């Protein structure tokens, strides 16, 4: 194997083109094999193998600085920069994260997992190089899908104003996670069709020099192209056309499905007899579909991640104008949704907890200040074993401290539907709903709550001495803890399902004072700025003691969820222990 | 006066061009007179009088929808839509806000005060029109300065994909608040110089049709231009060149100064003998200047509001490459700063509390996850009588709940300098400093605190029974309250200056338990998700009672600050009353 001889970029420099091609094939096999076992970003990485080899052949990292965007294309870079064991050896598969990570290698400058950041970050690198009168190349790698994000466009505008070396490698595979969205992608298409010679050129209008390579999976041509721009003395965009999923036939054919795959995606499953299991995602999808079919002013909106919500190509086609994918543009998505609601239609915006972070000011100004009655569904909120770039524990502090917002936490199918029904029918509040995680819970009892009576908590069990407020996903933990307390301490605590993240049920809390000494709050998110602290504040002037449970303020990185629960004392045993201690104090 | 006959847009329709010109002059006089008395956005509004008259002459609002960006250009629109009394009558000067406001008029669709939102909002309006098979025009007004903001660019990308009427009026006056920044502005310049005929055209590359008008202050030509695009069946950008400050000679000559003026800006002041008063802004400016002069890797960064920080044209010129204005692009500013720090230089990013909201995800991902040692100076944080679009009470929840961030609250000149010295010299933490508001406080005692010892609060007075934690601006309130308690209740409370917003001094709080029954926290910001709640949480399991004081979670709108202090019980008398009650309970 050629790869046996290649550990670092320097080992590439003396290889022939045919050896480099061979190396690309070897790397392709490794990536396919590992991603099929572990899951991961399959298609984007397969398309960028040749370009990465050529980049490291021509440029001199780590002296020359390569800044990857969102890192979906960085597997080959990792293999070529001292980390091939993470792909060769199944026992090392978990050793490295799927994103660039400075703690792993000096070849990675930044920890990156949200899109559209590379150009902005690279401007800072170039700035310092210029202050130091350095000569190294600064290379930002930008996927075409990332191009539509506000930060990327702000970055391009500023990068183009440099009077020194600045290279943007635009990896254009003609799609985002799903298809690309928006007017500028027509320009990319025209550029592809004219070999980069079209009269109007997006990058030139931003002020960049520009060059084009059609064969973005051809190492020889890539090397030639990169050599031409190496050490250039001004900003240039190198537009290369690559094939998403290149070299893996099923991925080439189904680029969207293979963007990110779960383990064993390549292995044929005989599931003809399997009954599809209902889950919260499928439930919501069906609900939204049915609403859209009975109301032609019902609009479903997402920002470039339809797969997360089960919005398949068929579903999208079927909904036609009532489905809008704004591309990677969460800021725009909120303003758009707000205006749709303001004009009397019914927008539902679906978004992952980690990516709702990209739109705080729009939530505040465009949405909540204008009190537009949108429904925002926040997915995946909660403590998880995710990479540090994709944590989903910050949405409660982010969303719930904005005035006028109503943020709801359902605990079962029926509550989720009850909240959706209310949110979509009302016209007074911007509403966010935190989609529960885990297996679906079904009570088979219709939820007839009038959610317009804001901040009315639900009393699940009237007990004594201790009241446990279990928010959303953690109502179950509240129930289990109550049972353990009953068993160990001989009394049954009160259990409360607050349902509302954004407000306090002062009537219920006042009533608790009558026969409770301790209130505990459980939330599946970071404690700082979260739900429990509001309860602590409200009860601060009373004799009741309050214990808040939730995640600490930290970026965790692929820590097993059970470890995190233990670390945060989020187990019935630990909570019971704390309560026993407090009672005996 | 022509204006006597004009109350609503319909009253324009039968006026002659010369009458419309006359009207423009009358409106200009009104705006100059009122803004000179009250302060406000002088130059942007003066440049957009003719265009607004022409818009309302050609289009049929409120059926046709006009969506203003940031509203800096909306005064004429207000005068022509039923609100001229707010400019004619000094007693009505305060009646209307300086921004578009749906509660004032059906001609205003959205409450808008942060830039770069109009195109995104307009896409939602157009979407609903299309779902309803409507025919009305949707018109987004966009200033050239706003163009560089991520939300505007995301919006343009999505707007261009419409298959129906969508009109963007680009008000190009060749400057942002200060000069424009970035590559795309070269394209605007080339378009101006070629009467819109340049080969490369930013808007065409986004997919828009395009037309150009050089004489953007000529009503007759504006009318002709707008008539040509009225009822168009696809997206178009109408690029009009206007003169910022048009018709007021001093403003035409000094556009930046007259962007936003304080009252009486036009009246000559004899201040030759006045000694310039030191304030926190001038102090920081001088500090930054001196640091930059002794360290060529010290970089000062801001996003399009240099005037707020006293960064005059001279200052900027003097600093050369060590000063970067990224334009309206706060997201980019954080990523850029993070990378500058990561590469070993020393970035200081200055930003207003209200606008730091535009960059949550970059603070989290680009900055804090990467632990880049930048210094961010947050100005104007605190409760104020500001318009609801420019409140500065949300920065503590926004910034302080992000892991790895160190957010500091100085209370005097010496602490501010001590914190700056530490922040700039250290390499371990992203640091934000909340610049104090109000008159400068000087102790003349050098602050020798080692701020690397994170979360160590300062004990200002060792008292008993009650401990008052006064954060930043509110240390003074803590002191006054303590004195009142001493006078009224006969004991002197403990006074604590926490200095750190982002952490708890557990040693000090534990010690308080020895001889304190009550802890109160005072913060100049919203309570929800803020500083005080962390103290409540920490002390929740103890016998100490905690009272948190700060702003409620609400968008206030030009409420006098003393009224807000009373509403939030932020006066020594009210706090003393609460404590008396709690002690006697």
PDB file of N, CA and C in Angstrom, chain A residues 111 114 120-121 123 127 132 150-151 154 157-158 181-184 187 200-201 205-206 297 321 326 331-332 336 339 357-358 361-362 366 370 400 502 528 533 537 540 543 545-546 553, chain B residues 111 114 120-121 123 127 132 150-151 154 157-158 181-184 187 200-201 206 297 321 326 331-332 336 339 357-358 361-362 366 370 400 502 528 533 537 540 543 545-546 548 553:
ATOM      1  N   UNK A 111     -11.239  24.133  16.032  1.00  0.00           N
ATOM      2  CA  UNK A 111     -12.304  23.169  16.261  1.00  0.00           C
ATOM      3  C   UNK A 111     -13.529  23.717  15.534  1.00  0.00           C
ATOM      4  N   UNK A 114     -19.886  23.803  13.042  1.00  0.00           N
ATOM      5  CA  UNK A 114     -21.006  24.521  12.432  1.00  0.00           C
ATOM      6  C   UNK A 114     -20.507  25.110  11.113  1.00  0.00           C
ATOM      7  N   UNK A 120     -14.169  33.403   7.376  1.00  0.00           N
ATOM      8  CA  UNK A 120     -14.023  34.366   8.469  1.00  0.00           C
ATOM      9  C   UNK A 120     -12.812  34.032   9.335  1.00  0.00           C
ATOM     10  N   UNK A 121     -12.714  32.775   9.729  1.00  0.00           N
ATOM     11  CA  UNK A 121     -11.568  32.380  10.551  1.00  0.00           C
ATOM     12  C   UNK A 121     -10.260  32.632   9.801  1.00  0.00           C
ATOM     13  N   UNK A 123      -9.551  34.867   7.655  1.00  0.00           N
ATOM     14  CA  UNK A 123      -9.156  36.280   7.585  1.00  0.00           C
ATOM     15  C   UNK A 123      -8.309  36.672   8.795  1.00  0.00           C
ATOM     16  N   UNK A 127      -4.606  38.034   8.691  1.00  0.00           N
ATOM     17  CA  UNK A 127      -4.306  39.325   9.316  1.00  0.00           C
ATOM     18  C   UNK A 127      -3.001  39.248  10.120  1.00  0.00           C
ATOM     19  N   UNK A 132       2.888  40.188  10.766  1.00  0.00           N
ATOM     20  CA  UNK A 132       4.229  39.624  11.000  1.00  0.00           C
ATOM     21  C   UNK A 132       5.065  39.593   9.725  1.00  0.00           C
ATOM     22  N   UNK A 150     -24.768  33.304   6.417  1.00  0.00           N
ATOM     23  CA  UNK A 150     -24.404  34.702   6.585  1.00  0.00           C
ATOM     24  C   UNK A 150     -22.950  34.914   6.964  1.00  0.00           C
ATOM     25  N   UNK A 151     -22.438  34.065   7.840  1.00  0.00           N
ATOM     26  CA  UNK A 151     -21.056  34.255   8.279  1.00  0.00           C
ATOM     27  C   UNK A 151     -20.079  34.068   7.121  1.00  0.00           C
ATOM     28  N   UNK A 154     -20.374  37.267   4.965  1.00  0.00           N
ATOM     29  CA  UNK A 154     -19.687  38.370   5.652  1.00  0.00           C
ATOM     30  C   UNK A 154     -18.175  38.178   5.532  1.00  0.00           C
ATOM     31  N   UNK A 157     -16.837  38.972   2.007  1.00  0.00           N
ATOM     32  CA  UNK A 157     -16.774  40.414   1.777  1.00  0.00           C
ATOM     33  C   UNK A 157     -15.510  41.019   2.392  1.00  0.00           C
ATOM     34  N   UNK A 158     -15.180  40.562   3.587  1.00  0.00           N
ATOM     35  CA  UNK A 158     -13.983  41.081   4.248  1.00  0.00           C
ATOM     36  C   UNK A 158     -12.696  40.476   3.677  1.00  0.00           C
ATOM     37  N   UNK A 181     -30.020  25.890  -2.253  1.00  0.00           N
ATOM     38  CA  UNK A 181     -31.189  26.763  -2.296  1.00  0.00           C
ATOM     39  C   UNK A 181     -30.775  28.202  -2.526  1.00  0.00           C
ATOM     40  N   UNK A 182     -31.442  28.850  -3.430  1.00  0.00           N
ATOM     41  CA  UNK A 182     -31.240  30.293  -3.559  1.00  0.00           C
ATOM     42  C   UNK A 182     -30.588  30.697  -4.862  1.00  0.00           C
ATOM     43  N   UNK A 183     -30.698  32.003  -5.132  1.00  0.00           N
ATOM     44  CA  UNK A 183     -30.292  32.546  -6.415  1.00  0.00           C
ATOM     45  C   UNK A 183     -28.826  32.375  -6.752  1.00  0.00           C
ATOM     46  N   UNK A 184     -27.960  32.422  -5.754  1.00  0.00           N
ATOM     47  CA  UNK A 184     -26.538  32.390  -6.079  1.00  0.00           C
ATOM     48  C   UNK A 184     -26.119  31.035  -6.654  1.00  0.00           C
ATOM     49  N   UNK A 187     -25.885  31.015 -10.239  1.00  0.00           N
ATOM     50  CA  UNK A 187     -24.620  31.545 -10.727  1.00  0.00           C
ATOM     51  C   UNK A 187     -23.539  30.472 -10.715  1.00  0.00           C
ATOM     52  N   UNK A 200     -21.220  37.178 -15.538  1.00  0.00           N
ATOM     53  CA  UNK A 200     -21.399  37.531 -14.140  1.00  0.00           C
ATOM     54  C   UNK A 200     -20.811  36.451 -13.258  1.00  0.00           C
ATOM     55  N   UNK A 201     -20.033  36.881 -12.299  1.00  0.00           N
ATOM     56  CA  UNK A 201     -19.313  35.934 -11.457  1.00  0.00           C
ATOM     57  C   UNK A 201     -19.406  36.420 -10.010  1.00  0.00           C
ATOM     58  N   UNK A 205     -17.619  39.715  -8.156  1.00  0.00           N
ATOM     59  CA  UNK A 205     -18.372  40.870  -7.649  1.00  0.00           C
ATOM     60  C   UNK A 205     -18.029  41.148  -6.191  1.00  0.00           C
ATOM     61  N   UNK A 206     -17.608  40.129  -5.479  1.00  0.00           N
ATOM     62  CA  UNK A 206     -17.146  40.365  -4.106  1.00  0.00           C
ATOM     63  C   UNK A 206     -15.732  40.956  -4.105  1.00  0.00           C
ATOM     64  N   UNK A 297     -52.399  27.702   3.650  1.00  0.00           N
ATOM     65  CA  UNK A 297     -51.489  28.728   4.164  1.00  0.00           C
ATOM     66  C   UNK A 297     -50.599  28.195   5.288  1.00  0.00           C
ATOM     67  N   UNK A 321     -45.278  24.347  -2.823  1.00  0.00           N
ATOM     68  CA  UNK A 321     -45.025  25.704  -2.339  1.00  0.00           C
ATOM     69  C   UNK A 321     -45.192  25.831  -0.823  1.00  0.00           C
ATOM     70  N   UNK A 326     -34.649  26.969   3.153  1.00  0.00           N
ATOM     71  CA  UNK A 326     -33.950  28.240   2.883  1.00  0.00           C
ATOM     72  C   UNK A 326     -32.454  28.054   2.677  1.00  0.00           C
ATOM     73  N   UNK A 331     -30.588  32.468  10.190  1.00  0.00           N
ATOM     74  CA  UNK A 331     -31.018  33.834  10.500  1.00  0.00           C
ATOM     75  C   UNK A 331     -32.184  34.220   9.603  1.00  0.00           C
ATOM     76  N   UNK A 332     -31.970  34.002   8.317  1.00  0.00           N
ATOM     77  CA  UNK A 332     -33.034  34.299   7.358  1.00  0.00           C
ATOM     78  C   UNK A 332     -34.291  33.486   7.668  1.00  0.00           C
ATOM     79  N   UNK A 336     -37.892  35.177   7.918  1.00  0.00           N
ATOM     80  CA  UNK A 336     -38.880  34.707   6.936  1.00  0.00           C
ATOM     81  C   UNK A 336     -40.111  34.148   7.646  1.00  0.00           C
ATOM     82  N   UNK A 339     -42.265  36.855   9.271  1.00  0.00           N
ATOM     83  CA  UNK A 339     -43.072  37.624   8.318  1.00  0.00           C
ATOM     84  C   UNK A 339     -44.227  36.793   7.773  1.00  0.00           C
ATOM     85  N   UNK A 357     -28.714  28.068  17.641  1.00  0.00           N
ATOM     86  CA  UNK A 357     -27.730  29.027  18.171  1.00  0.00           C
ATOM     87  C   UNK A 357     -27.365  30.102  17.149  1.00  0.00           C
ATOM     88  N   UNK A 358     -27.551  29.804  15.891  1.00  0.00           N
ATOM     89  CA  UNK A 358     -27.114  30.736  14.851  1.00  0.00           C
ATOM     90  C   UNK A 358     -28.062  31.902  14.681  1.00  0.00           C
ATOM     91  N   UNK A 361     -30.291  36.848  17.543  1.00  0.00           N
ATOM     92  CA  UNK A 361     -30.786  38.212  17.332  1.00  0.00           C
ATOM     93  C   UNK A 361     -32.076  38.225  16.517  1.00  0.00           C
ATOM     94  N   UNK A 362     -32.204  37.293  15.598  1.00  0.00           N
ATOM     95  CA  UNK A 362     -33.430  37.233  14.810  1.00  0.00           C
ATOM     96  C   UNK A 362     -34.590  36.744  15.677  1.00  0.00           C
ATOM     97  N   UNK A 366     -36.458  40.106  15.103  1.00  0.00           N
ATOM     98  CA  UNK A 366     -37.400  39.872  13.999  1.00  0.00           C
ATOM     99  C   UNK A 366     -38.643  39.131  14.479  1.00  0.00           C
ATOM    100  N   UNK A 370     -41.622  41.444  17.539  1.00  0.00           N
ATOM    101  CA  UNK A 370     -42.795  41.597  16.678  1.00  0.00           C
ATOM    102  C   UNK A 370     -43.942  40.656  17.050  1.00  0.00           C
ATOM    103  N   UNK A 400     -35.210  30.747  26.047  1.00  0.00           N
ATOM    104  CA  UNK A 400     -36.241  31.005  27.061  1.00  0.00           C
ATOM    105  C   UNK A 400     -36.078  32.340  27.771  1.00  0.00           C
ATOM    106  N   UNK A 502     -40.753  28.754  29.858  1.00  0.00           N
ATOM    107  CA  UNK A 502     -40.568  30.207  29.892  1.00  0.00           C
ATOM    108  C   UNK A 502     -41.272  30.927  31.027  1.00  0.00           C
ATOM    109  N   UNK A 528     -27.010  26.682  33.737  1.00  0.00           N
ATOM    110  CA  UNK A 528     -26.768  28.133  33.730  1.00  0.00           C
ATOM    111  C   UNK A 528     -27.711  28.854  32.788  1.00  0.00           C
ATOM    112  N   UNK A 533     -33.044  27.532  37.544  1.00  0.00           N
ATOM    113  CA  UNK A 533     -32.605  28.748  38.248  1.00  0.00           C
ATOM    114  C   UNK A 533     -33.754  29.725  38.489  1.00  0.00           C
ATOM    115  N   UNK A 537     -34.794  31.215  42.009  1.00  0.00           N
ATOM    116  CA  UNK A 537     -34.976  32.654  42.238  1.00  0.00           C
ATOM    117  C   UNK A 537     -36.328  32.921  42.884  1.00  0.00           C
ATOM    118  N   UNK A 540     -36.411  31.890  46.418  1.00  0.00           N
ATOM    119  CA  UNK A 540     -35.245  32.344  47.195  1.00  0.00           C
ATOM    120  C   UNK A 540     -35.594  33.012  48.511  1.00  0.00           C
ATOM    121  N   UNK A 543     -38.796  29.529  52.862  1.00  0.00           N
ATOM    122  CA  UNK A 543     -38.072  28.540  53.672  1.00  0.00           C
ATOM    123  C   UNK A 543     -37.784  27.256  52.907  1.00  0.00           C
ATOM    124  N   UNK A 545     -36.165  24.726  50.465  1.00  0.00           N
ATOM    125  CA  UNK A 545     -34.850  24.568  49.855  1.00  0.00           C
ATOM    126  C   UNK A 545     -35.011  24.051  48.430  1.00  0.00           C
ATOM    127  N   UNK A 546     -34.128  24.492  47.556  1.00  0.00           N
ATOM    128  CA  UNK A 546     -34.245  24.129  46.136  1.00  0.00           C
ATOM    129  C   UNK A 546     -32.938  23.520  45.645  1.00  0.00           C
ATOM    130  N   UNK A 553     -22.034  23.911  32.939  1.00  0.00           N
ATOM    131  CA  UNK A 553     -21.636  24.784  31.830  1.00  0.00           C
ATOM    132  C   UNK A 553     -20.274  24.339  31.318  1.00  0.00           C
TER     133      UNK A 553
ATOM    134  N   UNK B 111     -41.585  46.046  13.483  1.00  0.00           N
ATOM    135  CA  UNK B 111     -40.746  46.817  14.397  1.00  0.00           C
ATOM    136  C   UNK B 111     -39.307  46.435  14.065  1.00  0.00           C
ATOM    137  N   UNK B 114     -32.491  46.737  14.282  1.00  0.00           N
ATOM    138  CA  UNK B 114     -31.180  46.178  13.948  1.00  0.00           C
ATOM    139  C   UNK B 114     -31.102  46.062  12.424  1.00  0.00           C
ATOM    140  N   UNK B 120     -34.995  39.747   4.201  1.00  0.00           N
ATOM    141  CA  UNK B 120     -35.491  38.497   4.797  1.00  0.00           C
ATOM    142  C   UNK B 120     -36.955  38.627   5.193  1.00  0.00           C
ATOM    143  N   UNK B 121     -37.276  39.706   5.877  1.00  0.00           N
ATOM    144  CA  UNK B 121     -38.673  39.893   6.285  1.00  0.00           C
ATOM    145  C   UNK B 121     -39.580  39.977   5.056  1.00  0.00           C
ATOM    146  N   UNK B 123     -39.279  38.565   2.230  1.00  0.00           N
ATOM    147  CA  UNK B 123     -39.522  37.267   1.573  1.00  0.00           C
ATOM    148  C   UNK B 123     -40.730  36.577   2.185  1.00  0.00           C
ATOM    149  N   UNK B 127     -44.041  35.555   0.260  1.00  0.00           N
ATOM    150  CA  UNK B 127     -44.475  34.152   0.292  1.00  0.00           C
ATOM    151  C   UNK B 127     -45.989  34.056   0.509  1.00  0.00           C
ATOM    152  N   UNK B 132     -51.594  33.321  -1.444  1.00  0.00           N
ATOM    153  CA  UNK B 132     -52.954  33.868  -1.583  1.00  0.00           C
ATOM    154  C   UNK B 132     -53.236  34.356  -3.003  1.00  0.00           C
ATOM    155  N   UNK B 150     -24.849  39.480   7.418  1.00  0.00           N
ATOM    156  CA  UNK B 150     -25.166  38.120   7.001  1.00  0.00           C
ATOM    157  C   UNK B 150     -26.641  37.896   6.711  1.00  0.00           C
ATOM    158  N   UNK B 151     -27.503  38.464   7.531  1.00  0.00           N
ATOM    159  CA  UNK B 151     -28.931  38.228   7.339  1.00  0.00           C
ATOM    160  C   UNK B 151     -29.402  38.832   6.014  1.00  0.00           C
ATOM    161  N   UNK B 154     -28.114  36.442   3.261  1.00  0.00           N
ATOM    162  CA  UNK B 154     -28.945  35.223   3.257  1.00  0.00           C
ATOM    163  C   UNK B 154     -30.308  35.540   2.632  1.00  0.00           C
ATOM    164  N   UNK B 157     -30.145  35.979  -1.194  1.00  0.00           N
ATOM    165  CA  UNK B 157     -30.028  34.688  -1.866  1.00  0.00           C
ATOM    166  C   UNK B 157     -31.380  34.010  -1.998  1.00  0.00           C
ATOM    167  N   UNK B 158     -32.173  34.086  -0.955  1.00  0.00           N
ATOM    168  CA  UNK B 158     -33.491  33.457  -0.995  1.00  0.00           C
ATOM    169  C   UNK B 158     -34.500  34.286  -1.790  1.00  0.00           C
ATOM    170  N   UNK B 181     -17.183  48.879   4.168  1.00  0.00           N
ATOM    171  CA  UNK B 181     -16.031  47.995   4.311  1.00  0.00           C
ATOM    172  C   UNK B 181     -16.240  46.729   3.497  1.00  0.00           C
ATOM    173  N   UNK B 182     -15.242  46.357   2.738  1.00  0.00           N
ATOM    174  CA  UNK B 182     -15.271  45.057   2.109  1.00  0.00           C
ATOM    175  C   UNK B 182     -15.359  45.106   0.601  1.00  0.00           C
ATOM    176  N   UNK B 183     -15.076  43.937   0.005  1.00  0.00           N
ATOM    177  CA  UNK B 183     -14.934  43.830  -1.439  1.00  0.00           C
ATOM    178  C   UNK B 183     -16.167  44.198  -2.227  1.00  0.00           C
ATOM    179  N   UNK B 184     -17.344  43.885  -1.700  1.00  0.00           N
ATOM    180  CA  UNK B 184     -18.545  44.117  -2.509  1.00  0.00           C
ATOM    181  C   UNK B 184     -18.784  45.609  -2.753  1.00  0.00           C
ATOM    182  N   UNK B 187     -17.639  46.748  -5.959  1.00  0.00           N
ATOM    183  CA  UNK B 187     -18.590  46.476  -7.031  1.00  0.00           C
ATOM    184  C   UNK B 187     -19.667  47.554  -7.106  1.00  0.00           C
ATOM    185  N   UNK B 200     -19.551  42.878 -14.262  1.00  0.00           N
ATOM    186  CA  UNK B 200     -19.900  42.091 -13.097  1.00  0.00           C
ATOM    187  C   UNK B 200     -20.837  42.880 -12.201  1.00  0.00           C
ATOM    188  N   UNK B 201     -21.900  42.212 -11.797  1.00  0.00           N
ATOM    189  CA  UNK B 201     -22.950  42.886 -11.042  1.00  0.00           C
ATOM    190  C   UNK B 201     -23.377  41.965  -9.904  1.00  0.00           C
ATOM    191  N   UNK B 206     -26.518  37.144  -7.772  1.00  0.00           N
ATOM    192  CA  UNK B 206     -27.450  36.524  -6.835  1.00  0.00           C
ATOM    193  C   UNK B 206     -28.719  36.062  -7.552  1.00  0.00           C
ATOM    194  N   UNK B 297       1.337  43.914  17.273  1.00  0.00           N
ATOM    195  CA  UNK B 297       0.375  42.835  17.047  1.00  0.00           C
ATOM    196  C   UNK B 297      -0.912  43.052  17.854  1.00  0.00           C
ATOM    197  N   UNK B 321      -2.961  49.549   9.951  1.00  0.00           N
ATOM    198  CA  UNK B 321      -3.306  48.130   9.855  1.00  0.00           C
ATOM    199  C   UNK B 321      -3.708  47.526  11.196  1.00  0.00           C
ATOM    200  N   UNK B 326     -14.894  45.859  10.292  1.00  0.00           N
ATOM    201  CA  UNK B 326     -15.350  44.786   9.402  1.00  0.00           C
ATOM    202  C   UNK B 326     -16.667  45.137   8.716  1.00  0.00           C
ATOM    203  N   UNK B 331     -20.970  38.725  13.178  1.00  0.00           N
ATOM    204  CA  UNK B 331     -20.610  37.305  13.191  1.00  0.00           C
ATOM    205  C   UNK B 331     -19.165  37.142  12.732  1.00  0.00           C
ATOM    206  N   UNK B 332     -18.896  37.768  11.607  1.00  0.00           N
ATOM    207  CA  UNK B 332     -17.537  37.723  11.086  1.00  0.00           C
ATOM    208  C   UNK B 332     -16.540  38.319  12.088  1.00  0.00           C
ATOM    209  N   UNK B 336     -13.197  36.401  13.149  1.00  0.00           N
ATOM    210  CA  UNK B 336     -11.942  37.092  12.810  1.00  0.00           C
ATOM    211  C   UNK B 336     -11.107  37.322  14.075  1.00  0.00           C
ATOM    212  N   UNK B 339      -9.585  34.115  15.468  1.00  0.00           N
ATOM    213  CA  UNK B 339      -8.426  33.626  14.710  1.00  0.00           C
ATOM    214  C   UNK B 339      -7.200  34.508  14.930  1.00  0.00           C
ATOM    215  N   UNK B 357     -25.818  40.697  20.334  1.00  0.00           N
ATOM    216  CA  UNK B 357     -26.858  39.682  20.118  1.00  0.00           C
ATOM    217  C   UNK B 357     -26.745  39.003  18.749  1.00  0.00           C
ATOM    218  N   UNK B 358     -26.102  39.679  17.821  1.00  0.00           N
ATOM    219  CA  UNK B 358     -26.054  39.138  16.461  1.00  0.00           C
ATOM    220  C   UNK B 358     -25.039  38.029  16.305  1.00  0.00           C
ATOM    221  N   UNK B 361     -23.777  32.301  18.112  1.00  0.00           N
ATOM    222  CA  UNK B 361     -23.148  31.046  17.698  1.00  0.00           C
ATOM    223  C   UNK B 361     -21.649  31.205  17.479  1.00  0.00           C
ATOM    224  N   UNK B 362     -21.246  32.374  17.013  1.00  0.00           N
ATOM    225  CA  UNK B 362     -19.815  32.603  16.807  1.00  0.00           C
ATOM    226  C   UNK B 362     -19.103  32.730  18.155  1.00  0.00           C
ATOM    227  N   UNK B 366     -16.949  29.583  17.331  1.00  0.00           N
ATOM    228  CA  UNK B 366     -15.676  30.092  16.799  1.00  0.00           C
ATOM    229  C   UNK B 366     -14.755  30.562  17.918  1.00  0.00           C
ATOM    230  N   UNK B 370     -13.034  27.230  21.006  1.00  0.00           N
ATOM    231  CA  UNK B 370     -11.614  27.279  20.648  1.00  0.00           C
ATOM    232  C   UNK B 370     -10.757  27.977  21.698  1.00  0.00           C
ATOM    233  N   UNK B 400     -22.862  35.149  29.289  1.00  0.00           N
ATOM    234  CA  UNK B 400     -22.281  34.519  30.483  1.00  0.00           C
ATOM    235  C   UNK B 400     -22.612  33.043  30.624  1.00  0.00           C
ATOM    236  N   UNK B 502     -19.322  35.508  35.318  1.00  0.00           N
ATOM    237  CA  UNK B 502     -19.420  34.133  34.830  1.00  0.00           C
ATOM    238  C   UNK B 502     -19.159  33.048  35.866  1.00  0.00           C
ATOM    239  N   UNK B 528     -33.606  37.142  34.131  1.00  0.00           N
ATOM    240  CA  UNK B 528     -33.734  35.783  33.578  1.00  0.00           C
ATOM    241  C   UNK B 528     -32.458  35.334  32.890  1.00  0.00           C
ATOM    242  N   UNK B 533     -29.442  34.758  39.475  1.00  0.00           N
ATOM    243  CA  UNK B 533     -30.032  33.422  39.548  1.00  0.00           C
ATOM    244  C   UNK B 533     -28.997  32.357  39.895  1.00  0.00           C
ATOM    245  N   UNK B 537     -29.285  29.770  42.885  1.00  0.00           N
ATOM    246  CA  UNK B 537     -29.115  28.328  42.711  1.00  0.00           C
ATOM    247  C   UNK B 537     -28.106  27.780  43.702  1.00  0.00           C
ATOM    248  N   UNK B 540     -29.428  27.669  47.139  1.00  0.00           N
ATOM    249  CA  UNK B 540     -30.765  27.067  47.235  1.00  0.00           C
ATOM    250  C   UNK B 540     -30.906  26.011  48.317  1.00  0.00           C
ATOM    251  N   UNK B 543     -29.829  27.737  54.398  1.00  0.00           N
ATOM    252  CA  UNK B 543     -30.868  28.466  55.138  1.00  0.00           C
ATOM    253  C   UNK B 543     -30.911  29.946  54.758  1.00  0.00           C
ATOM    254  N   UNK B 545     -31.647  33.207  52.783  1.00  0.00           N
ATOM    255  CA  UNK B 545     -32.633  33.637  51.800  1.00  0.00           C
ATOM    256  C   UNK B 545     -31.971  34.558  50.781  1.00  0.00           C
ATOM    257  N   UNK B 546     -32.442  34.472  49.554  1.00  0.00           N
ATOM    258  CA  UNK B 546     -31.817  35.248  48.477  1.00  0.00           C
ATOM    259  C   UNK B 546     -32.878  36.058  47.749  1.00  0.00           C
ATOM    260  N   UNK B 548     -33.162  38.443  44.309  1.00  0.00           N
ATOM    261  CA  UNK B 548     -32.482  38.918  43.094  1.00  0.00           C
ATOM    262  C   UNK B 548     -33.172  40.166  42.557  1.00  0.00           C
ATOM    263  N   UNK B 553     -38.083  40.329  32.418  1.00  0.00           N
ATOM    264  CA  UNK B 553     -37.976  39.871  31.025  1.00  0.00           C
ATOM    265  C   UNK B 553     -39.058  40.545  30.197  1.00  0.00           C
TER     266      UNK B 553
END
